[in-house]
Short mmCIF file of N, CA and C in Angstrom, two decimals:
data_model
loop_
_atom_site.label_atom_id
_atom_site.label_comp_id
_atom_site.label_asym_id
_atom_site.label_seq_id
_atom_site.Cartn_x
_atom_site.Cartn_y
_atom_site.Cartn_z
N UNK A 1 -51.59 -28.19 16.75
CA UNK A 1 -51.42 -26.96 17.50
C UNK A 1 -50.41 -26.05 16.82
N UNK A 2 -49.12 -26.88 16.19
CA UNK A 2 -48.31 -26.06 15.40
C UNK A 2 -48.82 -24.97 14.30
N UNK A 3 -49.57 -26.14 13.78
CA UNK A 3 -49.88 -25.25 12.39
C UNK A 3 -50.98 -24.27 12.81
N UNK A 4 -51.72 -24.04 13.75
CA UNK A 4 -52.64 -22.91 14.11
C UNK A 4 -51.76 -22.20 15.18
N UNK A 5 -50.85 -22.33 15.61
CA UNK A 5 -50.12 -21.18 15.79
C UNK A 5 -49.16 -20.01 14.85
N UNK A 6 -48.85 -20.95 13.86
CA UNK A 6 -48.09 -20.51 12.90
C UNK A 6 -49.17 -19.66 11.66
N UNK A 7 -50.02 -19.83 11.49
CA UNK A 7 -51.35 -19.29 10.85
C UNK A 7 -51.80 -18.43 11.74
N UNK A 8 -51.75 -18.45 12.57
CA UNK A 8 -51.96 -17.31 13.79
C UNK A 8 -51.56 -16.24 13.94
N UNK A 9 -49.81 -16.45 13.68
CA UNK A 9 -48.82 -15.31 13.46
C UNK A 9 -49.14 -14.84 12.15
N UNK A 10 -49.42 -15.17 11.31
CA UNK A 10 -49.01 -14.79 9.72
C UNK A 10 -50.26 -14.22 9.57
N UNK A 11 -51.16 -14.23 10.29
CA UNK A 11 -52.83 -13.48 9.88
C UNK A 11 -52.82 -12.41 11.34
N UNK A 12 -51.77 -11.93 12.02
CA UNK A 12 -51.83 -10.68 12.94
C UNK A 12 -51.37 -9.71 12.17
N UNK A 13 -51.12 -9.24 10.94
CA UNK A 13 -50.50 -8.32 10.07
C UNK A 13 -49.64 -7.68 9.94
N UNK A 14 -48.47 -8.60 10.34
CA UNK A 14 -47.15 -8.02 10.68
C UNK A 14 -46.35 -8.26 8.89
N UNK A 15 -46.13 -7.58 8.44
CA UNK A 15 -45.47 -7.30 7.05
C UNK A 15 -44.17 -7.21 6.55
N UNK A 16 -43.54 -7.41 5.95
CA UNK A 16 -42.45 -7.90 5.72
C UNK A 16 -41.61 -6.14 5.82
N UNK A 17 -40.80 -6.70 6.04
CA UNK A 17 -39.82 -5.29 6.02
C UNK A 17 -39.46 -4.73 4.64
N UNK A 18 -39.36 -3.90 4.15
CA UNK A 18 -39.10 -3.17 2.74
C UNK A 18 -37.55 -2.61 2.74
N UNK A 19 -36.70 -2.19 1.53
CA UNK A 19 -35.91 -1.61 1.78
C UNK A 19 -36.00 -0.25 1.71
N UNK A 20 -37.07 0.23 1.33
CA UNK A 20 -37.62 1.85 1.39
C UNK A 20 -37.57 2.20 2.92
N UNK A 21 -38.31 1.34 3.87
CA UNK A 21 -38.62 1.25 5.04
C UNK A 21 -37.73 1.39 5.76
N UNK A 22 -36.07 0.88 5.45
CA UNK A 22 -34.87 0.78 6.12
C UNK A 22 -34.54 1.82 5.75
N UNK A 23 -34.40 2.72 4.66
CA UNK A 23 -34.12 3.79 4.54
C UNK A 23 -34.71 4.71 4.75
N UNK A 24 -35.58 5.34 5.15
CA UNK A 24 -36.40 6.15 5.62
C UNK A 24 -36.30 6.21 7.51
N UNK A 25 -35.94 5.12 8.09
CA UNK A 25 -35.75 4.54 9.37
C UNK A 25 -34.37 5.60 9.26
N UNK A 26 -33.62 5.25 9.06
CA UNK A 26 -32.11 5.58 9.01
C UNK A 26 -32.00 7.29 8.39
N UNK A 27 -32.46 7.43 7.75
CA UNK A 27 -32.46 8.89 6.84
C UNK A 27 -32.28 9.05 5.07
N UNK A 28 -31.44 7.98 5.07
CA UNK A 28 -31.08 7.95 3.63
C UNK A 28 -30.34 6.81 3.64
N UNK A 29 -29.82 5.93 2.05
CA UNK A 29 -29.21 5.05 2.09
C UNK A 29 -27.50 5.18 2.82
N UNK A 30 -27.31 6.47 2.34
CA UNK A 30 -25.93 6.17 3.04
C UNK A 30 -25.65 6.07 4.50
N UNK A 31 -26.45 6.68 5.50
CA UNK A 31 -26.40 6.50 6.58
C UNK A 31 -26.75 5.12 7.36
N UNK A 32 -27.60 4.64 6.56
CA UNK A 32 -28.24 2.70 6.90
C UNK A 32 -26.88 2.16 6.41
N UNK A 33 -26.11 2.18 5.18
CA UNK A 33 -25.37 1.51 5.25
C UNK A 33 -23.83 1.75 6.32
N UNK A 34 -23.66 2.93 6.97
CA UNK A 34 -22.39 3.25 8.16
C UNK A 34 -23.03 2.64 8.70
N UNK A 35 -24.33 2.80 9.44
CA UNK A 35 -24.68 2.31 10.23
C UNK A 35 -24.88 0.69 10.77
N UNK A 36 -25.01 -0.10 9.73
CA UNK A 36 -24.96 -1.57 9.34
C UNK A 36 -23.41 -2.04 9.09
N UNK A 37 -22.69 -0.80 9.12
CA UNK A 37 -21.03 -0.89 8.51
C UNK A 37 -20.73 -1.99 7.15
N UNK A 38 -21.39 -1.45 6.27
CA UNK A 38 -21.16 -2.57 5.08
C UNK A 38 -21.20 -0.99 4.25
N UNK A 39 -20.84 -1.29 2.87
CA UNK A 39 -20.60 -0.51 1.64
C UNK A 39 -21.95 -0.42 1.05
N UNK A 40 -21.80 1.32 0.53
CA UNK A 40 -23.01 1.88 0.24
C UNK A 40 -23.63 1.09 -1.35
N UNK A 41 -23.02 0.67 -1.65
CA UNK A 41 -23.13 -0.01 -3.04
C UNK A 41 -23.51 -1.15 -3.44
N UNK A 42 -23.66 -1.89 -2.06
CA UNK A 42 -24.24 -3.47 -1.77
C UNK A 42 -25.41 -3.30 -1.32
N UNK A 43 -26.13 -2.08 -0.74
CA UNK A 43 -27.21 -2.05 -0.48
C UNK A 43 -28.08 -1.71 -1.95
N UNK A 44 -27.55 -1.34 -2.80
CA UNK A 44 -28.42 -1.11 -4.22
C UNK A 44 -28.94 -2.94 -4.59
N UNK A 45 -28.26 -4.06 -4.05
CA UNK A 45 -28.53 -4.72 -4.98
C UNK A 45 -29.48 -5.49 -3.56
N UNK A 46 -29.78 -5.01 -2.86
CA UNK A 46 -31.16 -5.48 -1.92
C UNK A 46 -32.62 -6.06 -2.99
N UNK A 47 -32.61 -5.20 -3.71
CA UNK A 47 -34.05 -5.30 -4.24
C UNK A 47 -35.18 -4.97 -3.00
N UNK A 48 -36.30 -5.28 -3.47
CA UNK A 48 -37.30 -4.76 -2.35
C UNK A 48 -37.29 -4.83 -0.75
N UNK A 49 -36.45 -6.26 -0.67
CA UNK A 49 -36.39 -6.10 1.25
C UNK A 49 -34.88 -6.40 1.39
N UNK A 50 -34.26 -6.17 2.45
CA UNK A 50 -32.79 -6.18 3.02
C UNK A 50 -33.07 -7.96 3.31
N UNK A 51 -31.85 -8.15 2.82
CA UNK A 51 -31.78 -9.89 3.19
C UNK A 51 -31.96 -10.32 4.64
N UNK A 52 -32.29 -11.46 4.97
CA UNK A 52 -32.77 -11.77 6.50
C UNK A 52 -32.04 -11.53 7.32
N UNK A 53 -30.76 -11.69 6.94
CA UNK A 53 -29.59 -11.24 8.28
C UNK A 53 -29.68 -9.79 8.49
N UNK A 54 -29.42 -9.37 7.70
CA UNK A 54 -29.41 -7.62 7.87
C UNK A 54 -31.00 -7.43 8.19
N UNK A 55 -32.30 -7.87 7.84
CA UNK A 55 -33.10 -7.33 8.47
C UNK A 55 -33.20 -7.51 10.24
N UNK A 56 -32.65 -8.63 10.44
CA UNK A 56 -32.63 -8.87 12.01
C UNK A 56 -31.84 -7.44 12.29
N UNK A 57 -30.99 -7.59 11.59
CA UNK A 57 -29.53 -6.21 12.52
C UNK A 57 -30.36 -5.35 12.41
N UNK A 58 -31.09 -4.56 11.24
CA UNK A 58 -31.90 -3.88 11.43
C UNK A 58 -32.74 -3.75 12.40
N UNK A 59 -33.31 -4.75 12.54
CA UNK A 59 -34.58 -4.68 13.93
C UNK A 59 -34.30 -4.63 15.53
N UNK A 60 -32.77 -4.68 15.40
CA UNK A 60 -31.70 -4.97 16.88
C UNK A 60 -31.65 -3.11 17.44
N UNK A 61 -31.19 -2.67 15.96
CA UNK A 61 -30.54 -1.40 15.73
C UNK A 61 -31.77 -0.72 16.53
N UNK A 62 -32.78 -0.36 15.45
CA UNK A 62 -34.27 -0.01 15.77
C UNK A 62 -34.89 -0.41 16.86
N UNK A 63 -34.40 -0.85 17.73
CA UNK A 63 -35.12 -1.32 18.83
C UNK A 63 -36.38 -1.84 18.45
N UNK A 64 -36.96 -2.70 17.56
CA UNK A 64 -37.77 -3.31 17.51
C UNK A 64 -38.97 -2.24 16.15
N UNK A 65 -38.71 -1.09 16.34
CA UNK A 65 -39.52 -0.48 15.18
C UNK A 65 -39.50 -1.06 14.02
N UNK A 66 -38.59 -1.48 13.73
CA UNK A 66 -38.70 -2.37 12.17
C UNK A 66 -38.41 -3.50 12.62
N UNK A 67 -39.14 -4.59 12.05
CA UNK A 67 -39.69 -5.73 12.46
C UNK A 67 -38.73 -7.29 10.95
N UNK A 68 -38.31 -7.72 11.71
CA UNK A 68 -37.74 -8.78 10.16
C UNK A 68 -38.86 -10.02 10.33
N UNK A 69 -39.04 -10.16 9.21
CA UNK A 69 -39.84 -11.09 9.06
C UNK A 69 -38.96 -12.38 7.52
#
């Protein structure tokens, strides 16, 4: 039952969060990072998605519009 629930979730098309996505949410990078209260300069080294902790804060922030996966 586990494993067809878990295959269940992962084939409803919910997509990983991007860091384009967080910034565009927010307005620009500098405002995601006040907003997250961390330094604008640690968010350059994200690479494509915000690490899992910060995507949760993200998705807290957003009331659910951006989604962490």
């Amino acid at each position: 039952a586990l494993a067809y629930s878990v295959n269940n979730y992962f084939h409803t098309g919910a997509k990983k969060m991007t860091t384009d996505e967080a910034i565009e949410y927010f307005g620009d990078r500098k405002r995601m990072a006040k907003a997250l209260k961390i330094g604008l300069h640690g968010t350059y080294r994200w690479g494509e998605s915000p690490p899992k902790l910060r995507q949760f804060e993200i998705e807290r922030i957003s009331d659910g519009e951006l989604m962490a996966l």
